[in-house]
Coordinates of C-alpha atoms and ligand atoms in Angstrom, one line a residue:
X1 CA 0.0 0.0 0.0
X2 CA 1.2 3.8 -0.9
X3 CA 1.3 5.7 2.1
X4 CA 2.1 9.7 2.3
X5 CA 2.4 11.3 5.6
X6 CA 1.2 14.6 6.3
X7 CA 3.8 17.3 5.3
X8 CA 6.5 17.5 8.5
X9 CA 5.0 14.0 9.8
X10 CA 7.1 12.7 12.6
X11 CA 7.5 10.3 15.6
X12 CA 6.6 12.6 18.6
X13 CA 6.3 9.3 21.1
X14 CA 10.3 9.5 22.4
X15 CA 9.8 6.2 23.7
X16 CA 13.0 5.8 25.9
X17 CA 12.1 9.5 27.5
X18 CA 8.7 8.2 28.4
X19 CA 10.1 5.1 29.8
X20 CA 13.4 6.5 31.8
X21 CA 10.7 9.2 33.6
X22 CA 8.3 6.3 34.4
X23 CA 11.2 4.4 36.0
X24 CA 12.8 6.8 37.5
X25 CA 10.4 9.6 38.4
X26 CA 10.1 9.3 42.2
X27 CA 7.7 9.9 44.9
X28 CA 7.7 13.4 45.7
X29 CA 4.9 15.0 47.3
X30 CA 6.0 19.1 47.1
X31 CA 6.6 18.8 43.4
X32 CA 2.9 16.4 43.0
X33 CA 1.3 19.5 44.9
X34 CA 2.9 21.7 42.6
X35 CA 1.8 20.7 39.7
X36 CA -1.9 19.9 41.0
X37 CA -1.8 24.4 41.2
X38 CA -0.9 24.6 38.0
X39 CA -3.3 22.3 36.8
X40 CA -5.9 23.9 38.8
X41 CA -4.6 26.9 37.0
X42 CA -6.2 25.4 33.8
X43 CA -2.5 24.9 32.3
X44 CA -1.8 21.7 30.7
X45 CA 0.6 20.2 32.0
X46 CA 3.8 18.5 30.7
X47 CA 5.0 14.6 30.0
X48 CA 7.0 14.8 32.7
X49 CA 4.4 16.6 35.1
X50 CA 2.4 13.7 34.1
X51 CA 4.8 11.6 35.1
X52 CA 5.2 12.7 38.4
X53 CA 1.9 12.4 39.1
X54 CA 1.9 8.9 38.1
X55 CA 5.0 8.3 40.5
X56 CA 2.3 9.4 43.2
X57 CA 1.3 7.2 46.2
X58 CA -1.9 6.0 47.5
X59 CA -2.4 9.2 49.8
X60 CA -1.0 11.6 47.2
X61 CA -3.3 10.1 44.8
X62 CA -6.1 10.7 46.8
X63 CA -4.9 14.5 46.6
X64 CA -5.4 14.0 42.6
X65 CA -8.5 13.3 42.9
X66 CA -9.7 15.9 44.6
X67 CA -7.8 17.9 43.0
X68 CA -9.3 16.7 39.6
X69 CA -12.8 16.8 41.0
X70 CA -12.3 20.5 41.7
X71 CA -11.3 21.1 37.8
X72 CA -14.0 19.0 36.8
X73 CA -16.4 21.3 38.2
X74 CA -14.3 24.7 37.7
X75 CA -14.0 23.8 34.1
X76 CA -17.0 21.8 33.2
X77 CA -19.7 22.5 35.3
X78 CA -21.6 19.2 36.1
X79 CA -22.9 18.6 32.6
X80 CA -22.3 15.1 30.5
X81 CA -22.9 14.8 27.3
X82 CA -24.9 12.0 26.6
X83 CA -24.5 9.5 22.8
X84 CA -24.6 6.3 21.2
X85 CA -22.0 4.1 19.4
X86 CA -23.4 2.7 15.6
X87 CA -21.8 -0.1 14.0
X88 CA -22.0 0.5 10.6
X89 CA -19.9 -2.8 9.6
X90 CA -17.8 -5.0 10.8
X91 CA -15.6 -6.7 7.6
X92 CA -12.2 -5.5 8.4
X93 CA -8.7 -6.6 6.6
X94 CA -6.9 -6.1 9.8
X95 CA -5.9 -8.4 12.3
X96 CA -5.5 -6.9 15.8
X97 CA -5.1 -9.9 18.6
X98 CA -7.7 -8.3 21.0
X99 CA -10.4 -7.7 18.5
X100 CA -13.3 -9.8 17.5
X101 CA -13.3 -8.5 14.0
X102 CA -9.9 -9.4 12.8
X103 CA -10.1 -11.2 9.5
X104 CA -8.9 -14.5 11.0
X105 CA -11.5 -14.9 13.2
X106 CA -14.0 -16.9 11.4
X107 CA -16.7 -17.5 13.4
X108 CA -17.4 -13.6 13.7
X109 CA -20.5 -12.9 11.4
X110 CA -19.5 -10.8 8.8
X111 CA -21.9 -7.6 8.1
X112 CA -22.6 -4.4 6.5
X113 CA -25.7 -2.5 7.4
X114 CA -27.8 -1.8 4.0
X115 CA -29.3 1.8 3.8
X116 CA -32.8 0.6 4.7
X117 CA -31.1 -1.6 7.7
X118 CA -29.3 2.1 8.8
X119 CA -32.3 3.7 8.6
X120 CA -34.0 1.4 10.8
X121 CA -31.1 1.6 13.8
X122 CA -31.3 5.1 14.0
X123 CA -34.8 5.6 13.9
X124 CA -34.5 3.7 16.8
X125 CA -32.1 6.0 18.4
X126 CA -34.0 8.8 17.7
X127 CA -36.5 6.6 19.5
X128 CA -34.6 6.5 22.3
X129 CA -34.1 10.7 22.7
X130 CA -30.4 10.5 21.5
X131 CA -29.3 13.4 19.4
X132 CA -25.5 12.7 18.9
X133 CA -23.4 8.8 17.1
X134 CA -20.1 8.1 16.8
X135 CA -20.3 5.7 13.5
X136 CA -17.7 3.1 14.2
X137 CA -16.8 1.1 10.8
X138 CA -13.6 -1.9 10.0
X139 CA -10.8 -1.1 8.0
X140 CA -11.8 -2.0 4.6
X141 CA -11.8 -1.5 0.7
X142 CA -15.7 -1.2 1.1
X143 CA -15.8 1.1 4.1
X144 CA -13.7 4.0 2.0
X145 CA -14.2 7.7 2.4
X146 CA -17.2 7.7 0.1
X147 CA -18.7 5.3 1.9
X148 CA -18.1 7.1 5.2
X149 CA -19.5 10.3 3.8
X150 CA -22.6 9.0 2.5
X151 CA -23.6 7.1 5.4
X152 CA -22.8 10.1 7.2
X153 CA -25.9 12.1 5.0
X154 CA -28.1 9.0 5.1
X155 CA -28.2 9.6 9.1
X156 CA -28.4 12.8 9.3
X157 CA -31.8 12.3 6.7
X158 CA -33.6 10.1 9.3
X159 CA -36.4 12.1 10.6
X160 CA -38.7 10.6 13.6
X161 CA -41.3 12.4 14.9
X162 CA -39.9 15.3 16.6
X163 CA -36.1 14.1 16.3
X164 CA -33.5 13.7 14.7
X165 CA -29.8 13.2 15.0
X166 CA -27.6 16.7 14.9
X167 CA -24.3 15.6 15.1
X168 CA -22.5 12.7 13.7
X169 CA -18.6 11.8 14.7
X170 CA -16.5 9.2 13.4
X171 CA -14.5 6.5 14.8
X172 CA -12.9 4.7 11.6
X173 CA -9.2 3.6 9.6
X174 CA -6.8 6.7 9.2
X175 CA -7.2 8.0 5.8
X176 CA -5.1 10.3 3.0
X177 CA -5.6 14.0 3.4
X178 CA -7.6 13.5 0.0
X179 CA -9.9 10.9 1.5
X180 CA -10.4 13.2 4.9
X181 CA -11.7 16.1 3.0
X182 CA -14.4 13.6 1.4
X183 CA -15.7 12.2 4.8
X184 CA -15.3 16.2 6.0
X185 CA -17.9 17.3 3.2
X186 CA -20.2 15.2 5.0
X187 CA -20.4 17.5 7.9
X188 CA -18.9 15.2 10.6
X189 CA -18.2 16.3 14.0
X190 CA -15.7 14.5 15.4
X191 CA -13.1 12.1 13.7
X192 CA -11.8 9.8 16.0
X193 CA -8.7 7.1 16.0
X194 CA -7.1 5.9 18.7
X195 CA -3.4 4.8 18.7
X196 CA -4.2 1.6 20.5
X197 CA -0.8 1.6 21.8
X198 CA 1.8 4.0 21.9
X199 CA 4.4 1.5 22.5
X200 CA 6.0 0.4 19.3
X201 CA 7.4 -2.8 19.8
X202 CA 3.5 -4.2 21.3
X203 CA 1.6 -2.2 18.7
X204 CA 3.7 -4.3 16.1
X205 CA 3.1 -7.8 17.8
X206 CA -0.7 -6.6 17.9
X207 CA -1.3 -5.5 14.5
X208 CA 1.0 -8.1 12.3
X209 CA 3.1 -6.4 9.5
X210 CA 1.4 -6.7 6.2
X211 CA -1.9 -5.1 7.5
X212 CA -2.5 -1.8 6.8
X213 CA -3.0 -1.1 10.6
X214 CA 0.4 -2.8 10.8
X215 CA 1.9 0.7 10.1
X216 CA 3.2 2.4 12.8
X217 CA 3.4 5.9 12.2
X218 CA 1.0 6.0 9.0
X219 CA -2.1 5.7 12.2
X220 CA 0.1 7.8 14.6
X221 CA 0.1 10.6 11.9
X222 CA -3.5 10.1 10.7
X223 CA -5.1 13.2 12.5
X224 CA -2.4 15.4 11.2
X225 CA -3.3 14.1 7.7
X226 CA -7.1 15.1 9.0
X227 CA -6.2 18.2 9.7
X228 CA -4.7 19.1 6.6
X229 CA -8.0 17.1 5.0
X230 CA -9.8 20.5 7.0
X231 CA -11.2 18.6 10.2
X232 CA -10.2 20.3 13.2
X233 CA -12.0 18.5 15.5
X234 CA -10.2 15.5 16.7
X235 CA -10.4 12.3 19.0
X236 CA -7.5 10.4 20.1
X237 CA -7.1 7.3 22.5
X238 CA -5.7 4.5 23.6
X239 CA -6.8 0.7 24.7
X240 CA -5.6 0.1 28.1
X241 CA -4.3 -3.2 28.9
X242 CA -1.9 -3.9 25.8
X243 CA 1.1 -2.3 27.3
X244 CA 2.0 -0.5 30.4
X245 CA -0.6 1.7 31.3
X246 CA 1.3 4.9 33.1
X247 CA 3.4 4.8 29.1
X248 CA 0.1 4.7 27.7
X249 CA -1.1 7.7 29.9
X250 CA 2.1 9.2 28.5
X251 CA 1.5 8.4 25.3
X252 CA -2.2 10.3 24.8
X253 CA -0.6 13.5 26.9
X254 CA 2.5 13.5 24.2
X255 CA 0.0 13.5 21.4
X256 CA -2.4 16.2 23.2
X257 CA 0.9 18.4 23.0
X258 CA 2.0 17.4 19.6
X259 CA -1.1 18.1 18.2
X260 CA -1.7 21.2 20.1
X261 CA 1.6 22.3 19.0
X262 CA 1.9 21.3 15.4
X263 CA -1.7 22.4 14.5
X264 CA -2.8 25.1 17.0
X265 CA -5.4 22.9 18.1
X266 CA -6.1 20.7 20.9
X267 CA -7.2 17.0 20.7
X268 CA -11.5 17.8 21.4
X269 CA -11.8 14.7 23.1
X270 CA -9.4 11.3 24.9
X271 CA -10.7 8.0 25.1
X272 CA -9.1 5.6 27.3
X273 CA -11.1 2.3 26.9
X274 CA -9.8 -1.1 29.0
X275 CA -9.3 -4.1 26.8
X276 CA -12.7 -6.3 27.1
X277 CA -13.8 -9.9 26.4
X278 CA -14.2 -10.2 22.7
X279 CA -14.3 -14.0 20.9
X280 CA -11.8 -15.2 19.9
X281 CA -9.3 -12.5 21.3
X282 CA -5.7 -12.6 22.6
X283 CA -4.0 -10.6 24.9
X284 CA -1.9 -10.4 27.9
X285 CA -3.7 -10.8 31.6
X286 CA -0.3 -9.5 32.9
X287 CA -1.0 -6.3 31.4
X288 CA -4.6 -6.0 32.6
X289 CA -5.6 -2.6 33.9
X290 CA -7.3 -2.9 37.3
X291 CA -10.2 -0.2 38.9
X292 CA -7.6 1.7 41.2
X293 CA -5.2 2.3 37.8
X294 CA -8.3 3.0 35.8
X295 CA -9.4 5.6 38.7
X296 CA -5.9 6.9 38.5
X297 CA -5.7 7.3 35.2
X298 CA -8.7 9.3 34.5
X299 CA -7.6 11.9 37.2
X300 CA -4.3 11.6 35.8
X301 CA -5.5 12.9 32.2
X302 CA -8.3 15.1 33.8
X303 CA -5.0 17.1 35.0
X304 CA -3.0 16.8 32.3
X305 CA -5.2 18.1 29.6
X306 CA -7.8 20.7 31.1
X307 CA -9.3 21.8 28.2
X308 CA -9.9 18.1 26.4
X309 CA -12.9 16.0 27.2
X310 CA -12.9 13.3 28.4
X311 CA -15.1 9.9 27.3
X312 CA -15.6 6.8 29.3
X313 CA -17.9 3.9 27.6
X314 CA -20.0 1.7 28.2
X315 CA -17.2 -0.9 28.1
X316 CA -17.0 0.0 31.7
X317 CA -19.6 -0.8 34.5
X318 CA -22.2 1.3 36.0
X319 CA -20.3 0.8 39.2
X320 CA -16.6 2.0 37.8
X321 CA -18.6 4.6 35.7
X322 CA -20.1 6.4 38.5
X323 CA -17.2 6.6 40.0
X324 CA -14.8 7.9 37.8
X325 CA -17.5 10.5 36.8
X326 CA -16.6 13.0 39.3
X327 CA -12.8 12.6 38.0
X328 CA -14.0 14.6 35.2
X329 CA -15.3 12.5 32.5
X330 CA -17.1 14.5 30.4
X331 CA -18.9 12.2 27.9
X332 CA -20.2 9.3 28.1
X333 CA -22.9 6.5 26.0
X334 CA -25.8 5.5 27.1
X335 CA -28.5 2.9 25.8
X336 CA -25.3 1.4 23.8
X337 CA -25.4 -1.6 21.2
X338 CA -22.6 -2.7 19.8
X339 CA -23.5 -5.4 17.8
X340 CA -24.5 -4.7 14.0
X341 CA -27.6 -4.0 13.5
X342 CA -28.1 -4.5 17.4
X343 CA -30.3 -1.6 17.9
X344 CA -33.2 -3.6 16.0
X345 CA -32.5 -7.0 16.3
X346 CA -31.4 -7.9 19.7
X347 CA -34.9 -8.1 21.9
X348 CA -33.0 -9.3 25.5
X349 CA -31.2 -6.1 26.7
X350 CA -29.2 -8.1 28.8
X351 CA -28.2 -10.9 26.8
X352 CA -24.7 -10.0 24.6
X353 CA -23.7 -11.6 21.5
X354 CA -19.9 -12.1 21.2
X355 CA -20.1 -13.5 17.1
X356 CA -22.1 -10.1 16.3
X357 CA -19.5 -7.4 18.7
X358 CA -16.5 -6.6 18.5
X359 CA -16.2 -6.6 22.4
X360 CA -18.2 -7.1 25.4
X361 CA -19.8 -4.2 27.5
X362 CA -20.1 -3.5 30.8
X363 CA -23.2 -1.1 31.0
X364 CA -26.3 -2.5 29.4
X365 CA -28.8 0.1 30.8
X366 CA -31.2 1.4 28.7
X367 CA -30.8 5.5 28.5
X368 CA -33.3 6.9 30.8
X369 CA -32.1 4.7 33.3
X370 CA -28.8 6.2 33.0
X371 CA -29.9 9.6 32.8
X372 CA -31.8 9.1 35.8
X373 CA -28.9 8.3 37.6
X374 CA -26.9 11.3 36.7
X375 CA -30.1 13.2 37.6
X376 CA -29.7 11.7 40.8
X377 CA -26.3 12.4 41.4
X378 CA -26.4 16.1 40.8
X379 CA -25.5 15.8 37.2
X380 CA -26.9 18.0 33.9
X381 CA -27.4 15.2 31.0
X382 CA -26.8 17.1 27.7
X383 CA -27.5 16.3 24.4
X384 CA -26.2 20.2 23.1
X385 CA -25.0 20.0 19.5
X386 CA -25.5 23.8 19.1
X387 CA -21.6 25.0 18.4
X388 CA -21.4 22.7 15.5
X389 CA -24.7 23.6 14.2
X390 CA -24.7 27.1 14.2
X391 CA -20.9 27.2 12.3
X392 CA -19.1 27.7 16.1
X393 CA -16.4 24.9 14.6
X394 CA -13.5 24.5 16.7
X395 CA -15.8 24.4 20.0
X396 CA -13.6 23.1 22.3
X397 CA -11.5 26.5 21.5
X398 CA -14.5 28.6 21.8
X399 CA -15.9 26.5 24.8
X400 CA -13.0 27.6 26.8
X401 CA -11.5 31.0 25.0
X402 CA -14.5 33.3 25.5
X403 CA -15.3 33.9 29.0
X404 CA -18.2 32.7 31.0
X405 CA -18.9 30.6 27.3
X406 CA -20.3 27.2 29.2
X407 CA -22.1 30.3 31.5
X408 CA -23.5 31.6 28.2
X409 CA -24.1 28.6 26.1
X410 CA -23.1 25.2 27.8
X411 CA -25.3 25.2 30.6
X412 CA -28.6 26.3 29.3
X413 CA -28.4 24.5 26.1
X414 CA -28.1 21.6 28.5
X415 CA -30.8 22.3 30.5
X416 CA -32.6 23.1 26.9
X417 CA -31.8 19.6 25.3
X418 CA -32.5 17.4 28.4
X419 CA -35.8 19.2 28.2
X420 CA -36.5 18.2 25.3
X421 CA -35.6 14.8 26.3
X422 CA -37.7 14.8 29.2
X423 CA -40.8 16.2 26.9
X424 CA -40.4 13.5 24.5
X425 CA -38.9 10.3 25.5
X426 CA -38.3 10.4 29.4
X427 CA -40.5 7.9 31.8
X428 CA -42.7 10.2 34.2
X429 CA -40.2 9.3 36.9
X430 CA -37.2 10.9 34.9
X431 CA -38.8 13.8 33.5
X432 CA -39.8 14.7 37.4
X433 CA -36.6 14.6 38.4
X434 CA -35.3 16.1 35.3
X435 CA -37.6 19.0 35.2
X436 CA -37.1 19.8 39.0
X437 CA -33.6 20.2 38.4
X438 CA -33.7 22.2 35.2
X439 CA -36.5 24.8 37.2
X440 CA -34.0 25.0 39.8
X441 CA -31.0 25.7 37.0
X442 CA -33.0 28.3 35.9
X443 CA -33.2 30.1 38.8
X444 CA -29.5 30.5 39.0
X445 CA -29.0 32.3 35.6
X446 CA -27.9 36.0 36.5
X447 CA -27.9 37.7 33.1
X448 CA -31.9 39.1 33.1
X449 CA -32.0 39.6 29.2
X450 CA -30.8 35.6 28.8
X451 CA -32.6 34.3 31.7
X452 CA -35.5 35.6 29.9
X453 CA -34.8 34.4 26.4
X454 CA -33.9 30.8 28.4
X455 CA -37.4 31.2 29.9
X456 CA -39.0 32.0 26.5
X457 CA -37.5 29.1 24.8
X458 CA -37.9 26.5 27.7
X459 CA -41.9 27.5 27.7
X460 CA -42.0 26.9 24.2
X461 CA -40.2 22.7 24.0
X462 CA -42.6 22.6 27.1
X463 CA -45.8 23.7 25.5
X464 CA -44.2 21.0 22.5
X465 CA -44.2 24.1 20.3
X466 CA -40.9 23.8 19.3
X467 CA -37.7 22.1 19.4
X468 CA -34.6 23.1 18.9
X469 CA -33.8 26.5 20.5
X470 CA -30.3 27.2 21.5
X471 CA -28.2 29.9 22.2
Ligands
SF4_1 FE1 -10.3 -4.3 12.4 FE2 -10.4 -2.3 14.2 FE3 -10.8 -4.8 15.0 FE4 -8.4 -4.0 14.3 S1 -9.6 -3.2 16.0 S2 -9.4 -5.9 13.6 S3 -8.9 -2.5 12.7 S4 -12.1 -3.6 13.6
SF4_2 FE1 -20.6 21.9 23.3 FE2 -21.1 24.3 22.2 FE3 -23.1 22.9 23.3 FE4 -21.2 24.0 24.9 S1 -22.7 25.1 23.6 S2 -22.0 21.9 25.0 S3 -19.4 23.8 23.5 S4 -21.9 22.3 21.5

């Protein structure tokens, strides 16, 4: 296969750094406490800050996550963004060890949704209240750019009664700068690939040479070629439990800067998913990442990268969910199928079907379950898409550039979406609790002029007038 890197690509992981800090970055509470100011400063912080935080003990660590609760709510607020995963197709000429669709595993059932079979999943969605997908597709000669971009339009043409979907992101093979600015026509939000692992030496013994995901550098450089292909609005991650995971934590945090650095533009969101069951999967139980590390490394990140969100899946289980929450996870899935076609087909919502997935999850709640939980807990579910619909591209710059923005536009176009979802999907018990909390949100906006406007608009989604208002 012809490959060409972006213009300037390069190897920013500097491996043997990453690894002599690890080993040798000691315990050192003064300097840990020092760098938790700065972070709470909203300044990113460093690899090797990073990796002094790793070095931290169990007490210190407990100062990191308070620490990262704090900038959760300073930055964030206590809005999560609610969406659902898609799987468009799952034929894929790769063969990754930990992944049920690798081509040599023959018993997965091979499948591509047909347009009519698309149409039917997200109807269903929409069903369901959810306003934003990640499309998830295999690496393969069917699943090019082309492909990408008109599924892309074929979602975003699914009307059901009063919904529809308002924002569709990407998680798929890294393409040519060419082939980016196809899918990017299509009006994507996000385009997301994660590295898998940022250690060389294990991302070549899972991904054999003479794959195309065998290459190395051609994935690490494929949101620089994005960039160049005119998406600015990226998603990087990696899967924990190939490789060390304080390297891997390492790893994202080098890329964060590189990009941030290189393009003028921040990573938008990290995803840090933990290696789960899949059929037919290999991988090392030495290397498994267990709930303390995975509590650690979400406040480790939440730190590191202020300004990036953060997204935890439904890989995970309610339990772990709910508690790294407060770390400052701000995405997460809900109501989540990752079979193909699973949204349709699959009548037991408990019941999981390895030959159809790509991996197991851990959260099989439907979505107003979920949201009711978050209700509970103090949290504002949002389904906001409003930045990228009203041309405000680049919203995690504008989101954090323009003071008292998540003030301005954040919070009530949370409070303005999860009404909607409470009008028009919510059981009576949710949209109580919902509506309770947004009356109350309401009461706390100071500007006059927009708490009237916010007033104005809520009445209307109420009254089932309209849908749709944002600021
Ligand atoms: Fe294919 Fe992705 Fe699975 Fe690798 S992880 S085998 S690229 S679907
Ligand atoms: Fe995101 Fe913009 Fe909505 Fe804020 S207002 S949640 S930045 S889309």
């Amino acid at each position: 296969m012809q490959h060409e890197l972006s213009k300037g690509a390069e190897n920013f992981i500097r491996a043997a750094e990453l690894r002599r800090l690890l080993d040798e970055a000691p315990e050192n509470p003064a300097r840990v406490r020092e760098i938790i100011a700065k972070s709470l400063e909203k300044q990113a912080l460093s690899v090797e800050e990073t990796a002094a935080l790793l070095a931290a003990g169990p007490a210190l660590t407990e100062e990191i996550f308070a620490a990262a609760r704090r900038l959760k709510r300073n930055v964030y607020g206590n809005r999560i963004v609610l969406f659902a995963p898609v799987y468009i197709g799952n034929k894929c000429i790769n063969n990754c060890a930990y992944c049920a669709f690798r081509s040599d595993n023959a018993e997965a059932l091979r499948r591509t949704l047909t347009p009519g079979e698309i149409r039917a999943q997200i109807a269903r969605l929409i069903d369901q209240g959810h306003k934003r997908l990640i499309l998830v597709f295999g690496e393969h000669p069917d699943y090019n750019a082309a492909f990408i971009a008109d599924t892309v339009r074929q979602v975003y043409a699914v009307k059901k009664g009063r919904g529809e979907i308002r924002r569709v992101n990407i998680n798929a093979a890294p393409l040519s700068v060419a082939d980016f600015r196809i899918v990017k026509a299509s009006g994507i939000g996000t385009y997301q690939i994660f590295q898998e692992t940022y250690h060389e030496e294990t991302y070549r013994r899972m991904h054999p040479s003479g794959t195309a995901k065998g290459d190395f550098m051609w994935r690490l450089d494929g949101l620089s070629r994005a960039f160049e292909g005119g998406i600015d609005d990226m998603g990087i991650g990696a899967l924990f439990g190939l490789y060390d995971w304080r390297f891997e934590v390492l790893g994202l945090v080098s890329h964060a800067l590189y990009l941030q650095r290189r393009h003028g533009v921040g990573p938008h969101t990290i995803s840090f998913p933990r290696l789960r069951p899949a059929q037919n999967a290999s991988f090392d139980h030495a290397r498994r990442v267990d709930d303390a590390a995975f509590k650690k490394i979400v406040a480790v990140l939440r730190l590191a990268v202020p300004y990036t969100g953060l997204i935890c899946t439904a890989r995970e289980t309610p339990e772990v969910r709910r508690a790294v929450m407060s770390f400052g996870v701000s995405q997460i899935d809900a109501g989540s199928r990752v079979e193909i076609g699973g949204y349709t087909e699959i009548t037991d919502n408990q019941r999981q079907y390895q030959e159809r997935e790509q991996f197991e999850l851990g959260d099989l709640r439907p979505l107003d379950e979920v949201i009711g939980e978050l209700l509970a807990d103090g949290y504002i579910p949002s389904f906001c898409t409003a930045c990228y619909r009203l041309g405000r591209t680049g919203e995690h710059f504008m989101e954090f550039a323009i003071p008292g923005f998540i003030k301005r536009f954040c919070t009530p176009n949370a409070l303005l979406t999860l009404q909607e979802y409470l009008s028009d999907y919510a059981t009576p018990a949710t949209r109580a609790a919902g509506e309770a909390i947004i009356d109350r949100e309401a009461e706390a906006i100071a500007d006059p002029a927009q708490k009237r406007k916010f007033e104005e608009y809520l009445k209307k989604i109420r009254a089932g007038t309209e849908r749709d208002l944002h600021f």
